[in-house]
Tab-separated table of C-alpha atoms and ligand atoms in Angstrom:
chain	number	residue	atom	x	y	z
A	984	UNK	CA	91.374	-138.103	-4.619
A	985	UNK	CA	92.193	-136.371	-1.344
A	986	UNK	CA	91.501	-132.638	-2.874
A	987	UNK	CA	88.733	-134.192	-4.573
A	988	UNK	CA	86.922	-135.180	-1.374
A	989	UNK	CA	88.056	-131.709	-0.006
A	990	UNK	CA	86.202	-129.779	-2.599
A	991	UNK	CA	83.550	-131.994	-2.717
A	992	UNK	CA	82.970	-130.985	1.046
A	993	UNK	CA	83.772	-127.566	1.056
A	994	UNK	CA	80.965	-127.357	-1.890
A	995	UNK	CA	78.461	-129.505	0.716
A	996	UNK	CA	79.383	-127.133	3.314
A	997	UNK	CA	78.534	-123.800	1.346
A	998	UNK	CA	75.534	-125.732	0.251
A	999	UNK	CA	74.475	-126.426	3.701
A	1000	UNK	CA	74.880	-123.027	4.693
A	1001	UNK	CA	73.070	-121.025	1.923
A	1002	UNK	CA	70.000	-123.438	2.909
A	1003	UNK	CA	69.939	-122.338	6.569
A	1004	UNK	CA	70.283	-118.450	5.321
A	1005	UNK	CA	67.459	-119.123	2.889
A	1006	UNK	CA	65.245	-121.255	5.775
A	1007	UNK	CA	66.136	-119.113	8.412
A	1008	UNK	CA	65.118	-115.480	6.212
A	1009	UNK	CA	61.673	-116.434	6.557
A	1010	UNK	CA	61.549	-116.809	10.558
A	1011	UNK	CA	61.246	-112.865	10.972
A	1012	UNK	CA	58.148	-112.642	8.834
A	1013	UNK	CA	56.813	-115.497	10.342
A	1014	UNK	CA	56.929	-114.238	13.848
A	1015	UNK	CA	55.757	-111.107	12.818
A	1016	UNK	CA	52.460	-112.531	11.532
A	1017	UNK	CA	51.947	-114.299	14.805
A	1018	UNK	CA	52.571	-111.274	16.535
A	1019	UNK	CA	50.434	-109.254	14.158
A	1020	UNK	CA	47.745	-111.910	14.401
A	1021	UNK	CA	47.793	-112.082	18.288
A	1022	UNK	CA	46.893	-108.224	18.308
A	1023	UNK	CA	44.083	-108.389	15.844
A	1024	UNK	CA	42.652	-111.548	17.775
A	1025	UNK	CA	42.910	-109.433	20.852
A	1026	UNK	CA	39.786	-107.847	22.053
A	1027	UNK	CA	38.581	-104.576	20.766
A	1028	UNK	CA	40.706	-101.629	22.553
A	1029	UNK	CA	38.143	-98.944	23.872
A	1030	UNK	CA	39.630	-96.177	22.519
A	1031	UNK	CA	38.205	-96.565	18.627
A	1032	UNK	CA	34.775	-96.807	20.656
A	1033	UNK	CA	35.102	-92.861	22.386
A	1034	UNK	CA	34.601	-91.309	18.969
A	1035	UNK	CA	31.927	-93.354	18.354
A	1036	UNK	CA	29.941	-92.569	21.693
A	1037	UNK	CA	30.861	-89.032	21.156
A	1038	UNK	CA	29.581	-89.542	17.663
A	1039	UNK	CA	26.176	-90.867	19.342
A	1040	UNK	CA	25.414	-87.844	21.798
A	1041	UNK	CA	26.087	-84.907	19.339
A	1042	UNK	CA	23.257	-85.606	17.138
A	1043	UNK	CA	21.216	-85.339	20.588
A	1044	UNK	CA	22.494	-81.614	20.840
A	1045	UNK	CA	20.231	-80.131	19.267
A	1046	UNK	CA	17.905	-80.137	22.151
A	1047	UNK	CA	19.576	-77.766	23.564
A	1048	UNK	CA	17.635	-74.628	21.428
A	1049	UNK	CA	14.284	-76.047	23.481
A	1050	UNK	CA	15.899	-74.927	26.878
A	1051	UNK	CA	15.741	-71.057	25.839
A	1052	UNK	CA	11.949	-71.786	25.719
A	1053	UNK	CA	12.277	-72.041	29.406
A	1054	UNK	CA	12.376	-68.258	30.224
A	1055	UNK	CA	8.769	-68.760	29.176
A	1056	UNK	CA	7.907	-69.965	32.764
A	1057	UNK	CA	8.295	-66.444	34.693
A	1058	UNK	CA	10.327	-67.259	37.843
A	1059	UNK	CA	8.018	-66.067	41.165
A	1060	UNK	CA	9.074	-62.871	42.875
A	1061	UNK	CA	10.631	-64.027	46.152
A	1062	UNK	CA	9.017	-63.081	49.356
A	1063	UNK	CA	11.345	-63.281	52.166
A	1064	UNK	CA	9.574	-64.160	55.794
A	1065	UNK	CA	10.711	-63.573	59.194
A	1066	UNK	CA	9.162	-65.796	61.736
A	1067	UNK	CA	10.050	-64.062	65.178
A	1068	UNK	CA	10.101	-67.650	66.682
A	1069	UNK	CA	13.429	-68.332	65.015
A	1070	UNK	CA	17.028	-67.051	65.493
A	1071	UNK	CA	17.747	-64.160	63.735
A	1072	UNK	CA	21.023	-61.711	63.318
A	1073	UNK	CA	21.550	-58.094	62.126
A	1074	UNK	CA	24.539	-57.739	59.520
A	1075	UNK	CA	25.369	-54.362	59.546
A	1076	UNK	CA	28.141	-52.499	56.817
A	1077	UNK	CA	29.287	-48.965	57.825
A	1078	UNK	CA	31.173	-46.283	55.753
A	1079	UNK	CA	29.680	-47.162	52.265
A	1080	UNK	CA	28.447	-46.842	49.584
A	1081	UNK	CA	31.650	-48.245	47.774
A	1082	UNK	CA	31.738	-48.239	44.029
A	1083	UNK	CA	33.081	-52.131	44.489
A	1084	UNK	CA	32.701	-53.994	47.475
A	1085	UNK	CA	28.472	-52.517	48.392
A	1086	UNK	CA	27.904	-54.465	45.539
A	1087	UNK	CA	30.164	-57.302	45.715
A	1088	UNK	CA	28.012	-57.700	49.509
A	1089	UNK	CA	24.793	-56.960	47.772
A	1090	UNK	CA	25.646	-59.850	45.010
A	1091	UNK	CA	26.405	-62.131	47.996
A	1092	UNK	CA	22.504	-60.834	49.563
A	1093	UNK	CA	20.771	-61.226	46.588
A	1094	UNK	CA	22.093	-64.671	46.111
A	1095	UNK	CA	21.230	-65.800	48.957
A	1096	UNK	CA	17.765	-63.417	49.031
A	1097	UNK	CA	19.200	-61.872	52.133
A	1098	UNK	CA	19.370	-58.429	53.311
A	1099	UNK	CA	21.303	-56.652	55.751
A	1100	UNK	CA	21.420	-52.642	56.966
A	1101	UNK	CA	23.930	-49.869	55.419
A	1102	UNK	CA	25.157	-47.000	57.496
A	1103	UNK	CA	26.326	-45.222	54.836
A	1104	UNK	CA	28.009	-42.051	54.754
A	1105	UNK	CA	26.160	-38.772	53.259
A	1106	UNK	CA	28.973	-37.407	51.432
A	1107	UNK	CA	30.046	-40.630	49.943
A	1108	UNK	CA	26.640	-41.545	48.224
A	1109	UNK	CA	26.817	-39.187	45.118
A	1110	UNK	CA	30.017	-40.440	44.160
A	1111	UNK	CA	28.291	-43.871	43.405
A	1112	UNK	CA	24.292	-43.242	42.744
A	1113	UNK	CA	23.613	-46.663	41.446
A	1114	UNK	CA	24.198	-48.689	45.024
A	1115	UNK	CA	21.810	-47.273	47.196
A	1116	UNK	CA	18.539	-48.171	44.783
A	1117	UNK	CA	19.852	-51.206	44.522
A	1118	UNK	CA	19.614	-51.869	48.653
A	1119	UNK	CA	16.081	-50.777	48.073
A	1120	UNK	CA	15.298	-52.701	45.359
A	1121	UNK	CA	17.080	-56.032	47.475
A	1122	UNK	CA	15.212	-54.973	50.793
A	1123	UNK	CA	17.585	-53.867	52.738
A	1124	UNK	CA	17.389	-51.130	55.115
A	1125	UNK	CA	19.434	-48.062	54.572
A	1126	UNK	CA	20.874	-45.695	57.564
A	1127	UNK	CA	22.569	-42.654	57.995
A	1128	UNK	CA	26.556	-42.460	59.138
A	1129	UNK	CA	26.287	-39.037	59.658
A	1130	UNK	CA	27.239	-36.427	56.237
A	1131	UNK	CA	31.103	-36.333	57.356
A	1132	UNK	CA	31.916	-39.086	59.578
A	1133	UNK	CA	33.027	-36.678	62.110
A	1134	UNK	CA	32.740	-37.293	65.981
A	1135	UNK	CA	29.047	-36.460	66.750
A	1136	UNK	CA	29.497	-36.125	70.571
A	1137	UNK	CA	32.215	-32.878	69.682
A	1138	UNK	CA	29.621	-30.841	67.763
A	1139	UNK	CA	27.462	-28.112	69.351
A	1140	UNK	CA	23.861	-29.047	68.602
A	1141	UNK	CA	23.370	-26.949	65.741
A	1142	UNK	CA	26.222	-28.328	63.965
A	1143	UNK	CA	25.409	-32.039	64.827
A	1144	UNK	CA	21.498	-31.216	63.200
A	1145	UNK	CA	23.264	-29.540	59.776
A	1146	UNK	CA	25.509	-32.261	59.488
A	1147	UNK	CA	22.604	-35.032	60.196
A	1148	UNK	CA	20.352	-32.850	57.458
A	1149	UNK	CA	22.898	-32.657	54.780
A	1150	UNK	CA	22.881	-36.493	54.787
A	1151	UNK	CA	19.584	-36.604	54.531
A	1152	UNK	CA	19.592	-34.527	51.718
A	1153	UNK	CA	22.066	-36.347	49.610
A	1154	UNK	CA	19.956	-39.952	51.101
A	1155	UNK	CA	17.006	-38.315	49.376
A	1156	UNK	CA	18.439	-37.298	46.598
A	1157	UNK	CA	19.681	-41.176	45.936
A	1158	UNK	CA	16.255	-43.052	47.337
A	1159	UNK	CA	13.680	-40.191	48.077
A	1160	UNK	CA	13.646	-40.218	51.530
A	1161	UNK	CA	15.608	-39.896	54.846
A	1162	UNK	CA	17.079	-42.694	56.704
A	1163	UNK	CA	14.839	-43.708	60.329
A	1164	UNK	CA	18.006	-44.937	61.839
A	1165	UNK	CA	21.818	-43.054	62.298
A	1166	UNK	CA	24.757	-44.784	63.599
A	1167	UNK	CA	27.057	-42.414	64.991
A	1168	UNK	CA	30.567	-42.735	63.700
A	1169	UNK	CA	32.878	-44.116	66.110
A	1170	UNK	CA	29.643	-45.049	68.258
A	1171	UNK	CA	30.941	-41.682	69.643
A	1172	UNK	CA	27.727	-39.931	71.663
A	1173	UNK	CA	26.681	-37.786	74.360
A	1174	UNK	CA	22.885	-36.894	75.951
A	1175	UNK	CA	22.888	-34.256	72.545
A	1176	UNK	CA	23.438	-37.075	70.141
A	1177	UNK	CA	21.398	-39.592	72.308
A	1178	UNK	CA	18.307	-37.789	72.791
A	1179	UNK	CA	18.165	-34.586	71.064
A	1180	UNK	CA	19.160	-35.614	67.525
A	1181	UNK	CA	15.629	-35.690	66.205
A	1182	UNK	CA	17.124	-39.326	64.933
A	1183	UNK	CA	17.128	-42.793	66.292
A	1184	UNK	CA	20.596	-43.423	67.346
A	1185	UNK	CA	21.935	-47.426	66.936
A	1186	UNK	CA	24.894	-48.982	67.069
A	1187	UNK	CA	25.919	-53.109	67.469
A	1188	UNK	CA	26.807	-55.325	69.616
A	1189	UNK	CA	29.384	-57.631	67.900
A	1190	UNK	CA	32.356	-55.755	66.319
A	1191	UNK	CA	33.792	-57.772	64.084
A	1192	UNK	CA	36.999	-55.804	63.542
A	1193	UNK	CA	37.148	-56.396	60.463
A	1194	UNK	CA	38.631	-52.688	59.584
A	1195	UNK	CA	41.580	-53.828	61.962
A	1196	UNK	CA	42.437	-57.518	60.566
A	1197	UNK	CA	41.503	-56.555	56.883
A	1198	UNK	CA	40.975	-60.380	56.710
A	1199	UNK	CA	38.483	-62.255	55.246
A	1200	UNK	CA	39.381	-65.359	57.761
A	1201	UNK	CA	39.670	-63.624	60.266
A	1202	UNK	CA	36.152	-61.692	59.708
A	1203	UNK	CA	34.598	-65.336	59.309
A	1204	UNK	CA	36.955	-67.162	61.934
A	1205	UNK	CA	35.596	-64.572	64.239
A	1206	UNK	CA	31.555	-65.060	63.700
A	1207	UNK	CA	32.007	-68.850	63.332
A	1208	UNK	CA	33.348	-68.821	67.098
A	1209	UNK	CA	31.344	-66.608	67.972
A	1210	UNK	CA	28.676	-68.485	70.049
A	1211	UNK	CA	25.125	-68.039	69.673
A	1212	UNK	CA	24.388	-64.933	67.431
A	1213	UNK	CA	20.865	-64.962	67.934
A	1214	UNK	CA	19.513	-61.586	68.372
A	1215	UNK	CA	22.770	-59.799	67.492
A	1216	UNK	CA	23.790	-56.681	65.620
A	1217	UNK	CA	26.913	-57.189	63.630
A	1218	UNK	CA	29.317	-54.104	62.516
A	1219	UNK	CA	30.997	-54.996	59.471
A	1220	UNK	CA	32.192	-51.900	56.968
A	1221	UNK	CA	31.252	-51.738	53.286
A	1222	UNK	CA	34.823	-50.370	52.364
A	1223	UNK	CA	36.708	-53.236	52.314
A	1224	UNK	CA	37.490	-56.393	49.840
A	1225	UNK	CA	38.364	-58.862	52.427
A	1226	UNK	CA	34.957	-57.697	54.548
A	1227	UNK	CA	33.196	-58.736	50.804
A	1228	UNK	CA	34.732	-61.747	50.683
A	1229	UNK	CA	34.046	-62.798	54.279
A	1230	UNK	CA	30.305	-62.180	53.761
A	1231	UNK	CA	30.366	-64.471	51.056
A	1232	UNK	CA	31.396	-67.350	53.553
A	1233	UNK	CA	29.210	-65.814	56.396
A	1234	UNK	CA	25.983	-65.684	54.538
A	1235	UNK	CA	25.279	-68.590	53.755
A	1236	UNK	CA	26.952	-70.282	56.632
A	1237	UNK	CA	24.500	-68.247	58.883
A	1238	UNK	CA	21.553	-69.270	57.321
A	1239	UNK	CA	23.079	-72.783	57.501
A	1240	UNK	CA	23.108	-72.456	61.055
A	1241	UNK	CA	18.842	-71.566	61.099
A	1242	UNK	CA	19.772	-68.188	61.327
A	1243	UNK	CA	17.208	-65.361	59.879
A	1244	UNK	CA	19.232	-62.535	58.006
A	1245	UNK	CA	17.155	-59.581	59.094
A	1246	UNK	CA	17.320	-55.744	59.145
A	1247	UNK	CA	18.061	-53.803	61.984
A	1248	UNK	CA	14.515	-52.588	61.937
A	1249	UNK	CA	12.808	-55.988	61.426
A	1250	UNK	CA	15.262	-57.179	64.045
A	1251	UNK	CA	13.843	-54.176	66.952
A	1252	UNK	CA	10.304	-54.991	65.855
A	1253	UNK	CA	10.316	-59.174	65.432
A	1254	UNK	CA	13.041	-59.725	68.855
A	1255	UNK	CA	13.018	-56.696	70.696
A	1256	UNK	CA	9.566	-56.366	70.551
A	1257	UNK	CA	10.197	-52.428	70.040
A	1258	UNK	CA	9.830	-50.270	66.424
A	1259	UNK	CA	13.031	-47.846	67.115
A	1260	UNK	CA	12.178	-44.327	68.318
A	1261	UNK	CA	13.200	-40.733	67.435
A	1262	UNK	CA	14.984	-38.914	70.354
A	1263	UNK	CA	15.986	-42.532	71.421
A	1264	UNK	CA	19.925	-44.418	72.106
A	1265	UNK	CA	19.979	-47.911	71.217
A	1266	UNK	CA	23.710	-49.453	72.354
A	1267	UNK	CA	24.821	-52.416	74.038
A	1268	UNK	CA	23.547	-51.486	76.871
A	1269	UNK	CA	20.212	-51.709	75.760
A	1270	UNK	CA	20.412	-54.887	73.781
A	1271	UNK	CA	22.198	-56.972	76.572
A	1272	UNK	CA	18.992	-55.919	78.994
A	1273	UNK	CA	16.556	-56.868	76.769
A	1274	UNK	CA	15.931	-60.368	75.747
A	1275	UNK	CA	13.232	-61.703	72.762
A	1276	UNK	CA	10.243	-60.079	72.870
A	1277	UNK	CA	6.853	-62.290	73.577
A	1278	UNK	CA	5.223	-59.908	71.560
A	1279	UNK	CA	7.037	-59.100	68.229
A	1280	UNK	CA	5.717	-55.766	66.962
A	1281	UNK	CA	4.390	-55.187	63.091
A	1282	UNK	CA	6.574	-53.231	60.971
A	1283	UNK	CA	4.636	-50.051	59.334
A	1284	UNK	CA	2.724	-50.162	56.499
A	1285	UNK	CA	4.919	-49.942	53.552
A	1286	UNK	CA	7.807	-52.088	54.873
A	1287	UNK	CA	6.364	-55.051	54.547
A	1288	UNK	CA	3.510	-57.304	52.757
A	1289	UNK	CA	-0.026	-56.155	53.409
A	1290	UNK	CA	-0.903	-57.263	56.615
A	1291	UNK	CA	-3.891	-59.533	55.010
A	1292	UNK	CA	-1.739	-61.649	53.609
A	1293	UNK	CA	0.952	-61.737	55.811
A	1294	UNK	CA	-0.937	-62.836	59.032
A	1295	UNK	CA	-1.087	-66.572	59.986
A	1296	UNK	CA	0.260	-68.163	56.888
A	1297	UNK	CA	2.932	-69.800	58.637
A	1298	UNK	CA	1.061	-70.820	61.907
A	1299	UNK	CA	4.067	-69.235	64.551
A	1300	UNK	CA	3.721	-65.348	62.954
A	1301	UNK	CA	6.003	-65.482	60.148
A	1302	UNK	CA	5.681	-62.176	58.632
A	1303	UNK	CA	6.293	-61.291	55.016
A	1304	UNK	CA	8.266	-58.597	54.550
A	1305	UNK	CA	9.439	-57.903	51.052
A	1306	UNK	CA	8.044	-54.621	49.195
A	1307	UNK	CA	4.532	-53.828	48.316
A	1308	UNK	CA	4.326	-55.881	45.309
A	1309	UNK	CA	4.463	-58.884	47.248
A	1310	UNK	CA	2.418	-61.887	45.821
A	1311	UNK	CA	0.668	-64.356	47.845
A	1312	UNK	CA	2.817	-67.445	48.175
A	1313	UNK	CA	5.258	-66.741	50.794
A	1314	UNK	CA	8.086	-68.653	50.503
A	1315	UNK	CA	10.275	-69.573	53.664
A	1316	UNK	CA	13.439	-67.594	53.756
A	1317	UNK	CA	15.601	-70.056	55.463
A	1318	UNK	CA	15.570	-73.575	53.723
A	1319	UNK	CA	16.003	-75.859	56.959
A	1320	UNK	CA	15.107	-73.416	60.099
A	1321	UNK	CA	16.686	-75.973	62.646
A	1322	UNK	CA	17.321	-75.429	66.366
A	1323	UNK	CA	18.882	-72.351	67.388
A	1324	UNK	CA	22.735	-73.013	67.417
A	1325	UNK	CA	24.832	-74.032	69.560
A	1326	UNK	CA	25.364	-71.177	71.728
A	1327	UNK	CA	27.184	-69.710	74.627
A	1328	UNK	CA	25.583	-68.933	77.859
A	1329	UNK	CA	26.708	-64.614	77.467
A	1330	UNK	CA	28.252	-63.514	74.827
A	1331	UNK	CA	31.534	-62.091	75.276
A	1332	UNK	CA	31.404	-57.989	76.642
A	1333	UNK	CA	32.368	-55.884	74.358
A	1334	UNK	CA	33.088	-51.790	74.505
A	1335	UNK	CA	30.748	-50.363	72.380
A	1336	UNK	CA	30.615	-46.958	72.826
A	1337	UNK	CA	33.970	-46.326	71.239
A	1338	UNK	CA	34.256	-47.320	67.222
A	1339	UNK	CA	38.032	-47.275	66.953
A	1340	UNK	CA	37.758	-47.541	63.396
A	1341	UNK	CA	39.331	-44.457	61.314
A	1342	UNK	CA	37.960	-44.162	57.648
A	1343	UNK	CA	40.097	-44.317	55.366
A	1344	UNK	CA	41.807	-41.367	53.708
A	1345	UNK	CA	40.273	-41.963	50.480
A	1346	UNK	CA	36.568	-41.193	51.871
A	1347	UNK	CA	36.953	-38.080	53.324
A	1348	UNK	CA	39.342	-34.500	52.954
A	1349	UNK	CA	42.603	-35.319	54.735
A	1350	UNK	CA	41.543	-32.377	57.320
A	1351	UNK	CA	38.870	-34.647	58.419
A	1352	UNK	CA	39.845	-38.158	58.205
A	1353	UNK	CA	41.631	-38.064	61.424
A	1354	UNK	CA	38.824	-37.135	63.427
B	1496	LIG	NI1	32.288	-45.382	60.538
């Protein structure tokens, strides 16, 4: 009776525990429905909805094709104006042409329909023909740098005239015509290469150094301190990557500022009040002693829009100047012309008459590079 109660609730105790395996077994499922069910009850996640927008703007592409219809609207030829009431600055580049950098400044110009002034050397034009129409064809002016870069105040006469003419010959050769303007290497002269070079003589009155630093920062650290620029000549050389890649800060920034980015030329004839003259020595000298002119001075026929059209379009003298082609609507060169910057009362003195820069070797026969 004993054993039979035993069994008896060993038998209840297996049976009792089979039922909780076979009860318990379906928890898991259970709990994974609810889960399940929670995250389809949840709110639509955003992600399936991307495709779906994406889905929605590609049919829309095909507008696209219509925008190559817009060529069909010819852009107007720019006209740059100068308005000789407003600040304007002279960028200058000597040395050139360089196969890379003249045109890595030129992009920077065109851009920003600039133009700035070459000094560029005779003997290096030939080796890249392409640059100096391209100045032209951007509006910039073009001067001589002499045929050899050599030191213009140690030449007799005779030799400082051949070395001036074979320049011009390879200038005409490039553009058709001779240069108005030389800048004497090293801004070396005497009373021979002043006054009896048959040439206008010019040189600057901010040296950037850039041929020293080799440093784009620098180049722009340098002009952004500068103080006020207004009425300034600027040496910068061509030759240089870091001088190409300042310019592309320096442009823009300048015209930023209000300034006008002018040509030496337009520069004489729209603040100096003067049209540069043969036989004639412009330094620092002379641009520290004059101030702006009262009475800006027309630029010859040829360098700039016909006068009809140029006259008082923009009520204080704003001149056209942009080729011959020129249409009617002028179109202001600087966006927001705003008051002349903040500038210091003199700018700082700097020696002029000595350019300490040395071309490089590359430019010129080793026999003559160090002169
Ligand atoms: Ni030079």
């Amino acid at each position: 009776m004993n054993r039979l109660f035993s069994l008896t609730l060993s038998l209840l105790l297996l049976l009792a525990s089979t039922g909780c395996v076979g009860r318990a077994a379906p928890a898991e499922p259970d709990t994974q429905r609810f889960s399940s069910q929670t995250v389809s009850s949840a709110p639509p996640p955003a992600l399936p909805e991307t495709p779906e927008k994406k889905a929605e703007e590609e049919p829309e592409q095909p507008e696209e094709p219509e925008v190559v219809e817009e060529p069909q609207v010819p852009e107007a030829p720019y006209v740059r104006v100068v308005d000789p009431s407003k600040p304007m600055v002279a960028l200058t580049f000597d040395d050139g042409p360089h196969a890379v950098y003249s045109d890595m400044i030129l992009d920077v110009l065109e851009e920003h329909h600039a133009v700035a002034t070459f000094f560029e050397v005779g003997r290096n034009i030939a080796a890249c023909p392409e640059v100096l129409p391209r100045m032209e064809e951007l509006g910039c002016e073009i001067g001589s740098h002499s045929n050899a870069h050599r030191n213009l105040s140690k030449l007799k006469k005779s030799s400082l005239l051949k070395d001036l003419d074979a320049a011009d010959a390879a200038f005409t050769a490039a553009v058709g015509y001779a240069p108005a303007l030389v800048r004497p290497p090293y801004g070396a002269v005497n009373k021979t290469v002043k006054y009896a070079s048959e040439r206008t003589m010019i040189t600057w009155t901010v040296d950037t150094l850039d041929w020293k630093s080799k440093d784009a920062q620098t180049v722009v650290d340098y002009l952004q301190n500068y103080g006020d620029l207004d009425g300034e000549i600027v040496l910068m050389h061509s030759i240089y990557e870091s001088t190409a890649q300042a310019v592309a800060v320096l442009v823009p920034w300048l015209q930023e500022q209000g300034y006008q980015l002018v040509t030496v030329t337009e520069l004489m004839a729209y603040y100096y009040g003067e049209l540069p003259q043969p036989n004639q020595f412009y330094g620092y000298t002379y641009f520290t002693t004059h101030g702006r002119t009262d009475t800006p001075v027309q630029l010859p026929s040829g360098e700039q829009a016909p006068a009809a059209e140029a006259a008082p379009a923009q009520g204080a003298g704003a001149v056209p100047v942009q080729g011959t082609d020129a249409p009617a609507a002028p179109v202001q060169e600087t966006s927001a012309a705003a008051a002349p910057p903040a500038a210091n009362e003199q700018p700082p003195v700097q020696a002029v008459e000595a350019e300490q820069a040395v071309p490089p070797a590359w430019l010129f026969p080793p026999a003559e590079a160090a002169a």
